[in-house]
PDB file of C-alpha atoms in Angstrom:
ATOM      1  CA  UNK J   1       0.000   0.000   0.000  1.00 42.00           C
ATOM      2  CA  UNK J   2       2.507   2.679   0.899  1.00 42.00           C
ATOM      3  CA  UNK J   3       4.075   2.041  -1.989  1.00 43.00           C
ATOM      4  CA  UNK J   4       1.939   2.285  -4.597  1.00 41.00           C
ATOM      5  CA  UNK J   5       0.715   5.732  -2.743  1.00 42.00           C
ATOM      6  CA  UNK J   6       4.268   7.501  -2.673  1.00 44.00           C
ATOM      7  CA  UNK J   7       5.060   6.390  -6.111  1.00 44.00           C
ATOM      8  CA  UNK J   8       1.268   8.375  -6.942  1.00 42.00           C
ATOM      9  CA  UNK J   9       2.202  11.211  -4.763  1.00 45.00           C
ATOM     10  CA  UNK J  10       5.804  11.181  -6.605  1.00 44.00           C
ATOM     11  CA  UNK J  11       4.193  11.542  -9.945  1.00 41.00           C
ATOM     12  CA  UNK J  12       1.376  13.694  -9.071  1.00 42.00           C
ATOM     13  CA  UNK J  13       3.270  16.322  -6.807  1.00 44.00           C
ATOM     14  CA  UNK J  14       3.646  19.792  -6.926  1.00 37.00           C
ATOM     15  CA  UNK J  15       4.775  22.827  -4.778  1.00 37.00           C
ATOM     16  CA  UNK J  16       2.441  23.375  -1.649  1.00 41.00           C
ATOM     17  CA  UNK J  17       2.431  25.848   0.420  1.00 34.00           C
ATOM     18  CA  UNK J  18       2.537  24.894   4.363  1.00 33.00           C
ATOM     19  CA  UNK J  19       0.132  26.822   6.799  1.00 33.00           C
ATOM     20  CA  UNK J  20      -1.611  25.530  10.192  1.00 35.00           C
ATOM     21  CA  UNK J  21      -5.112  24.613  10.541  1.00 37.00           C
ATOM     22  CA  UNK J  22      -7.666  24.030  13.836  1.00 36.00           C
ATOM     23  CA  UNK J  23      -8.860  21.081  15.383  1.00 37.00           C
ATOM     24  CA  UNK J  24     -12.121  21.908  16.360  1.00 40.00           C
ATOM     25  CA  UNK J  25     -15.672  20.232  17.864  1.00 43.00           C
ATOM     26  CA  UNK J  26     -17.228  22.529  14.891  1.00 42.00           C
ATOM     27  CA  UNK J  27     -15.396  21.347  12.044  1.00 43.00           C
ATOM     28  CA  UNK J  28     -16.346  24.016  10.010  1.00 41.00           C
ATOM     29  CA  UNK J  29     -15.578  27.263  11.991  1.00 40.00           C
ATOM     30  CA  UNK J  30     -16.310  30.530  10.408  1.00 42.00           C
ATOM     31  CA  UNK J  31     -13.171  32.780  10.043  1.00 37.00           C
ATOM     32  CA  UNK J  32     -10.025  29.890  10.805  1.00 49.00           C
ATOM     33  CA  UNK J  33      -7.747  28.343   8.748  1.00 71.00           C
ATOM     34  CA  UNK J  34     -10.189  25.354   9.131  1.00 88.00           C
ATOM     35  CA  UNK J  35      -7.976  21.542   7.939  1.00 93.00           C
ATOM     36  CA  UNK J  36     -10.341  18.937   9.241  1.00 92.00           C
ATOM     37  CA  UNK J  37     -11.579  15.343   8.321  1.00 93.00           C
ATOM     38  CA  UNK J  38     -13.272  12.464   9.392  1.00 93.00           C
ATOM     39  CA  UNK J  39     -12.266   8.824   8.004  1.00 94.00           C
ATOM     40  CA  UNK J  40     -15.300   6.045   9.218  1.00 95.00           C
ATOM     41  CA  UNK J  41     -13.973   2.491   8.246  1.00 95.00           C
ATOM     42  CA  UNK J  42     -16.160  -0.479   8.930  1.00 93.00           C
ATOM     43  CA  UNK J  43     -18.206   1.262  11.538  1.00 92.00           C
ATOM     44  CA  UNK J  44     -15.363   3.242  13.603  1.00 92.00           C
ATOM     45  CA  UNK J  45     -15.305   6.565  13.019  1.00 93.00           C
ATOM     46  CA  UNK J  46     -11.875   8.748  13.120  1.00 90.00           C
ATOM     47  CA  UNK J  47     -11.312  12.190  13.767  1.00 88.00           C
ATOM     48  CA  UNK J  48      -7.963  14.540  13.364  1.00 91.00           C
ATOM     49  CA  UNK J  49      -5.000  14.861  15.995  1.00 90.00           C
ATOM     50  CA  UNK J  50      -6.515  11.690  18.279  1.00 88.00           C
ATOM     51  CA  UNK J  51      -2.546  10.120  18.060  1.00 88.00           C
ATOM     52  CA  UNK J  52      -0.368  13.186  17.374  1.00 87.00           C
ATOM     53  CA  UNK J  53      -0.028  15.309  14.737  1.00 89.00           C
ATOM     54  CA  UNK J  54      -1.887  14.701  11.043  1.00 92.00           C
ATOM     55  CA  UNK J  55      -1.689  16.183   8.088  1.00 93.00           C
ATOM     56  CA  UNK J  56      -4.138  16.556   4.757  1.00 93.00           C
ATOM     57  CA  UNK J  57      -2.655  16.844   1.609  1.00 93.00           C
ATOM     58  CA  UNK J  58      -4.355  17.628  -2.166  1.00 93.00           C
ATOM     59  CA  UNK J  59      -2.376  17.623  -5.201  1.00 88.00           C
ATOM     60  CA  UNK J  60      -2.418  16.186  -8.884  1.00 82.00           C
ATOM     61  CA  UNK J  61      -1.236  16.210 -12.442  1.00 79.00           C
ATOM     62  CA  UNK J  62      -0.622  14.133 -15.336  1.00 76.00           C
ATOM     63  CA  UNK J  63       1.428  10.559 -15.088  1.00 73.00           C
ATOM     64  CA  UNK J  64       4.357  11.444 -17.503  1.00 73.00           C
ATOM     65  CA  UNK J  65       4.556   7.812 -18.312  1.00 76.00           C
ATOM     66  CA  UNK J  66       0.949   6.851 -19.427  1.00 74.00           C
ATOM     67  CA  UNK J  67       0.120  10.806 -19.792  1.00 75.00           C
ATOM     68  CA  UNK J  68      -3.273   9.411 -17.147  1.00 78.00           C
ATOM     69  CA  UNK J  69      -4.444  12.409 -15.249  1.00 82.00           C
ATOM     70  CA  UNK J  70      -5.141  12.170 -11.727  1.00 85.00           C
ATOM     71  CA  UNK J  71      -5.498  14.370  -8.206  1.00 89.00           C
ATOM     72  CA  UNK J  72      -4.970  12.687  -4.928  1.00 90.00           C
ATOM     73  CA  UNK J  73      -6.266  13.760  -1.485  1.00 90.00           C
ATOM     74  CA  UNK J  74      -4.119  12.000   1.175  1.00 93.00           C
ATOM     75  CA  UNK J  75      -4.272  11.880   5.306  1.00 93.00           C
ATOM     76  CA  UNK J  76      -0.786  11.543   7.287  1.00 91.00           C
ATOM     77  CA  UNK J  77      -1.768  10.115  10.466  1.00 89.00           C
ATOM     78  CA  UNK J  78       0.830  10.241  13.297  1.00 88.00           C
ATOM     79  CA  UNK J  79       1.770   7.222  15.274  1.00 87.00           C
ATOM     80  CA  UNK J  80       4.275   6.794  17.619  1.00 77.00           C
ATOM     81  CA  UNK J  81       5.700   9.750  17.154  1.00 75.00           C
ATOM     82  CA  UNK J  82       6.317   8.670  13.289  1.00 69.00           C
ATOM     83  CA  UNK J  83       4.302  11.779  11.272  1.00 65.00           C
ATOM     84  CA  UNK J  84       5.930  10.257   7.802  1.00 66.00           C
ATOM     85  CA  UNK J  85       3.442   7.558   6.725  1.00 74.00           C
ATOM     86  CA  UNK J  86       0.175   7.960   4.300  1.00 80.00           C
ATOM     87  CA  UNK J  87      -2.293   6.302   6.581  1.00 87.00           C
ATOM     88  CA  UNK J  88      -4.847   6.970   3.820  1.00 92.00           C
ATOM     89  CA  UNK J  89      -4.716   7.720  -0.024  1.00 92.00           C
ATOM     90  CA  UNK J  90      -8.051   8.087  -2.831  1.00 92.00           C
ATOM     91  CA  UNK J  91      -7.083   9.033  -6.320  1.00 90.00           C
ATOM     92  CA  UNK J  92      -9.421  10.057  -8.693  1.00 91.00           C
ATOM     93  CA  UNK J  93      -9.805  10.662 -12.590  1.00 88.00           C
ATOM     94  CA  UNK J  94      -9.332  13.602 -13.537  1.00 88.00           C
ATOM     95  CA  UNK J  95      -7.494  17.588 -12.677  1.00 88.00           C
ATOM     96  CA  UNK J  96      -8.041  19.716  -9.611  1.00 92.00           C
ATOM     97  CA  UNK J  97      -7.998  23.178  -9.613  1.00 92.00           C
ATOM     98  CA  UNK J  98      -9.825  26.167  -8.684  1.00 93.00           C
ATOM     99  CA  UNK J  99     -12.321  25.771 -11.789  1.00 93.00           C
ATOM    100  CA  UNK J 100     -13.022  22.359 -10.915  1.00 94.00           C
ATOM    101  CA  UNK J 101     -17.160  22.163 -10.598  1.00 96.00           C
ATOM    102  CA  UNK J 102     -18.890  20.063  -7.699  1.00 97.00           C
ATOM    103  CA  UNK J 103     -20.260  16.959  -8.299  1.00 96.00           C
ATOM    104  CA  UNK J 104     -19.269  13.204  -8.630  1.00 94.00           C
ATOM    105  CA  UNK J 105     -15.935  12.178 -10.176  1.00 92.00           C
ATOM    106  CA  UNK J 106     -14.960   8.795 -11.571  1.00 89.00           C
ATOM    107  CA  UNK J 107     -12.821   7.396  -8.463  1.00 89.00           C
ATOM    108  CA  UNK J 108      -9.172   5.201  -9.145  1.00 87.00           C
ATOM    109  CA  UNK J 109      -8.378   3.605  -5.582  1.00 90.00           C
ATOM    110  CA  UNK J 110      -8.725   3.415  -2.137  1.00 93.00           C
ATOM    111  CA  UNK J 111      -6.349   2.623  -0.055  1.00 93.00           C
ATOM    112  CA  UNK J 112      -5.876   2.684   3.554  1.00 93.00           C
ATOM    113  CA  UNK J 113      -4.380   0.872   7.274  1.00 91.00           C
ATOM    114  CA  UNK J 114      -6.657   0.617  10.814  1.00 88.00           C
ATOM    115  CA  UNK J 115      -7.490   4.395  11.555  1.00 86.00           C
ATOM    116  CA  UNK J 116      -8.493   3.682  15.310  1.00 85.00           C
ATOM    117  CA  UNK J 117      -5.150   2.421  16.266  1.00 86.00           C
ATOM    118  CA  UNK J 118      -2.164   4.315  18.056  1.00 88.00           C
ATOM    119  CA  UNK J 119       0.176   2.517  16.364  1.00 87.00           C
ATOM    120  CA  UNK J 120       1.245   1.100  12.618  1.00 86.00           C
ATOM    121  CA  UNK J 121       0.018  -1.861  11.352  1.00 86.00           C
ATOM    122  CA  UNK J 122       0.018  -3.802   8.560  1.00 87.00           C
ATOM    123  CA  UNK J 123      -3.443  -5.188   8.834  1.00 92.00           C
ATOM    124  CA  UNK J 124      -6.213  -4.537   8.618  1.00 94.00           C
ATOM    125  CA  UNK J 125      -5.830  -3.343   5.499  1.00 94.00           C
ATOM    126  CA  UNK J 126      -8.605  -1.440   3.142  1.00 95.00           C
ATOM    127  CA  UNK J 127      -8.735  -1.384  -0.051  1.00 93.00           C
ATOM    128  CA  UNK J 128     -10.205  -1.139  -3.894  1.00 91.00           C
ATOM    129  CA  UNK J 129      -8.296  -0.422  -7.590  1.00 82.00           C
ATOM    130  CA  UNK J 130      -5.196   1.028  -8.353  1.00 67.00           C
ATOM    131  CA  UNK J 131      -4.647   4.636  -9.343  1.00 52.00           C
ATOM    132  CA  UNK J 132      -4.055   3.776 -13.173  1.00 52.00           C
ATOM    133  CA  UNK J 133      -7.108   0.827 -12.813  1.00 52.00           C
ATOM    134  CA  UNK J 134     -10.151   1.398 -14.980  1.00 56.00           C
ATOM    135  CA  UNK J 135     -12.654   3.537 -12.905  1.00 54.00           C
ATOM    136  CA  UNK J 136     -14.481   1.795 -10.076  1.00 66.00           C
ATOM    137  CA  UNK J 137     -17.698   3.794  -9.839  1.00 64.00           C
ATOM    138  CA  UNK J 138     -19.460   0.787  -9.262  1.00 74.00           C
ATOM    139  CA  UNK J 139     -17.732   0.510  -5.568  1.00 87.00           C
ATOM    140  CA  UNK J 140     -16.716   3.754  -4.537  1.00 92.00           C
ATOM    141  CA  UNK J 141     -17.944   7.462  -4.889  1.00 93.00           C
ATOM    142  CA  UNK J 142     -16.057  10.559  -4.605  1.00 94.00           C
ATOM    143  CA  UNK J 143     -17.979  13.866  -4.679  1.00 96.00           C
ATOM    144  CA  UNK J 144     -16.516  17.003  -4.812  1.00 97.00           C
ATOM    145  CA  UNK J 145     -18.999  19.031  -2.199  1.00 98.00           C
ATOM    146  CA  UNK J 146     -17.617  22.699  -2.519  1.00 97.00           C
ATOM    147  CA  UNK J 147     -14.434  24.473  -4.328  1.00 96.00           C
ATOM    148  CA  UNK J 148     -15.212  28.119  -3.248  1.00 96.00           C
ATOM    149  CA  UNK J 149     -13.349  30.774  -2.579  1.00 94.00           C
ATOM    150  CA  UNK J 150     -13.519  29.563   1.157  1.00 94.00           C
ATOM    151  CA  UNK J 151     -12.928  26.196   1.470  1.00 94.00           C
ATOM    152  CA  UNK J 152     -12.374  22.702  -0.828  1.00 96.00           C
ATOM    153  CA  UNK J 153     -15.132  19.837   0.413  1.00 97.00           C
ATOM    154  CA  UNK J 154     -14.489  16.547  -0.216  1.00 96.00           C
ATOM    155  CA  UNK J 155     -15.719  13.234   0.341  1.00 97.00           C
ATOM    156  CA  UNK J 156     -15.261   9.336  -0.690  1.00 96.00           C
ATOM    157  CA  UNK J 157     -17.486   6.441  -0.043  1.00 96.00           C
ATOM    158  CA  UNK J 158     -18.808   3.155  -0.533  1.00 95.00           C
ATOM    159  CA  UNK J 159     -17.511  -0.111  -0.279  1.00 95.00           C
ATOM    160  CA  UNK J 160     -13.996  -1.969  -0.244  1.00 94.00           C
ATOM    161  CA  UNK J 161     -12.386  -5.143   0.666  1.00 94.00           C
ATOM    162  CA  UNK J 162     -10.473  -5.800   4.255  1.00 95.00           C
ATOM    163  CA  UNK J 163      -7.775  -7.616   4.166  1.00 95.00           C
ATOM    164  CA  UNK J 164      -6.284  -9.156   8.024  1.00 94.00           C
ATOM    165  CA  UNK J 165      -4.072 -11.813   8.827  1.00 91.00           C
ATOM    166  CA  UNK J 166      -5.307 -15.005  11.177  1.00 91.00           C
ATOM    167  CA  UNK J 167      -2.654 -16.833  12.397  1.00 89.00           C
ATOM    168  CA  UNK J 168      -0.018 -17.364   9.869  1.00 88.00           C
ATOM    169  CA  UNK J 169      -2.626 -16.558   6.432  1.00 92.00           C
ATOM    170  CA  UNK J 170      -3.687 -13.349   5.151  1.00 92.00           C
ATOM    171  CA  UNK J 171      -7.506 -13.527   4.291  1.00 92.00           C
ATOM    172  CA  UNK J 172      -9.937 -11.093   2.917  1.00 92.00           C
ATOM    173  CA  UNK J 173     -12.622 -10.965   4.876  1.00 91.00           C
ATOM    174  CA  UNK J 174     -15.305  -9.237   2.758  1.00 88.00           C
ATOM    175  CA  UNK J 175     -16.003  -5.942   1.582  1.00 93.00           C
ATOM    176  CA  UNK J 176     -17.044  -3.486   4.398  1.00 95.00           C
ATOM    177  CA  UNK J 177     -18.319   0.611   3.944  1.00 96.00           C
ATOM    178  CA  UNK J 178     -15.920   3.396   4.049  1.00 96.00           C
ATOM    179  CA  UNK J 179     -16.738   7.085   4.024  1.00 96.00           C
ATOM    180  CA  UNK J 180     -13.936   9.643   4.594  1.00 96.00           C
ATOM    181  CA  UNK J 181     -14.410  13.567   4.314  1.00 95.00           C
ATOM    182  CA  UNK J 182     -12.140  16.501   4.388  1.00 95.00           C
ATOM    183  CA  UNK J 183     -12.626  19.932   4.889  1.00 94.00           C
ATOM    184  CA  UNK J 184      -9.697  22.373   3.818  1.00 94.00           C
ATOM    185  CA  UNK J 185      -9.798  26.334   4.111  1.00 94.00           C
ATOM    186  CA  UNK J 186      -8.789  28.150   0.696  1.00 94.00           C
ATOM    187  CA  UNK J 187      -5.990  29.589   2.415  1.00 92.00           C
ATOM    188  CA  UNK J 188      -4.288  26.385   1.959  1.00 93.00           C
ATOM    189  CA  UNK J 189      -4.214  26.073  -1.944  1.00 93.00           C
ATOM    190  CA  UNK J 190      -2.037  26.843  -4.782  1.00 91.00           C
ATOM    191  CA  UNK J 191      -1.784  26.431  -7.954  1.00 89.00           C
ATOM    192  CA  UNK J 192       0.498  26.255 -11.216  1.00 85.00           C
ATOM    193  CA  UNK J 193       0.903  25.092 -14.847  1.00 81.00           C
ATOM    194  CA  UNK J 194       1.944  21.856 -15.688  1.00 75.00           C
ATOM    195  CA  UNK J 195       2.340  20.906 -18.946  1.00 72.00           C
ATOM    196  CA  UNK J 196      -0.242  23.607 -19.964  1.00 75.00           C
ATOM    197  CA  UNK J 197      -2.832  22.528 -17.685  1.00 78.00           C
ATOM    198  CA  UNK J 198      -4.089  24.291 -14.137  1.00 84.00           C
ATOM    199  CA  UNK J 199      -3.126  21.658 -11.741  1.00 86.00           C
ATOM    200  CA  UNK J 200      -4.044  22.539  -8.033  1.00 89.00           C
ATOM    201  CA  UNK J 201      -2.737  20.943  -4.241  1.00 91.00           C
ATOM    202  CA  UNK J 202      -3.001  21.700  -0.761  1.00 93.00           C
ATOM    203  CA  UNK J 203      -0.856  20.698   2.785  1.00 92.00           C
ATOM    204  CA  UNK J 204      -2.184  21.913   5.868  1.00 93.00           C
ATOM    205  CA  UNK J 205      -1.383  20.665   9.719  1.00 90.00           C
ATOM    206  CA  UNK J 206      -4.325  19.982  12.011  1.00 82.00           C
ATOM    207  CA  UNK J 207      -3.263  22.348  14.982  1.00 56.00           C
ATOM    208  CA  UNK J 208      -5.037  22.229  18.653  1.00 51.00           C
ATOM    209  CA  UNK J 209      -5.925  25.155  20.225  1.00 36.00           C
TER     210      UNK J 209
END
């Protein structure tokens, strides 16, 4: 999993610029640099900052090998005082930008570890396509909510198949609902030109107050 998400966010990155955000009960709080999500996998529902410090990242452009376009939105969860690993990646079809309009896009993959834990592991695991797979409407939707002038709204869901190990075998145990949303102030995005298209990103740190 983590590699097929750095070797997406390799291809797909460009400059961000770095600001802090809020963790707040109100996750949409008028006037703050407002970085929030929520990530609900099989029933347990995660919210920022609950093991250290997380991070939200948006950013996309064109696979200079197959020339597929794509935009990511990944969550850094920290664990154990390690703030380096994507504990959650969805790609989907398609640019991101500020002209982007809301609605449903055709979704690539899913991919993500146990949330709920305080530490790393390597199952559970979650998961559905691959970010250069055919599109997988059929399983999950992503919806683009709201790209205003003050805030990107995001959110993926549906279904995808868990993966754990029992005793020395790794089985999948079925597929099982996912829904994960993010909330990220404008403040946070920036833009450029790549290869003559608009290609948009965001980083933000979830702060507490």
């Amino acid at each position: 999993m983590k590699t097929t998400i750095r070797k997406t966010l390799g291809l797909l990155t460009i400059a961000l610029a770095v600001v802090s955000c809020s963790k707040k009960d109100d996750p949409n709080p008028e006037g703050t640099s407002e970085c929030w999500y929520k990530v609900t996998i099989d029933g347990e529902t995660t919210s920022p900052n609950q093991f250290g410090q997380d991070k939200v990242v948006i950013t996309g452009g064109v696979d200079p090998d197959s020339g597929i376009e794509n935009f990511i939105f990944a969550i850094y969860q920290e664990k154990g005082g390690n703030s380096q690993e994507v504990a959650l990646g969805t790609t989907v079809h398609g640019l991101f930008n500020s002209k982007s309009a809301t609605g449903i896009y055709p979704a690539g993959s899913f991919q993500s570890g146990s949330f709920s834990t305080p530490r790393y592991e390597l199952y559970p695991r979650y998961y559905i396509g691959n970010y250069n797979d055919d599109h997988i409407e059929h399983s999950l939707t992503f919806t683009l909510l709201e790209n205003s002038d003050q805030r990107i709204h995001m959110k993926v869901s549906g279904t995808v198949i868990k993966e754990d190990k029992v005793g020395n075998e790794v089985v999948e145990i079925g597929p099982v609902p996912i829904e994960t949303e993010i909330k990220i102030d404008r403040s946070h995005y920036m833009e450029t030109i790549v290869e003559g298209a608009i290609v948009g990103g965001a980083y933000c740190e979830c702060q507490e107050q």
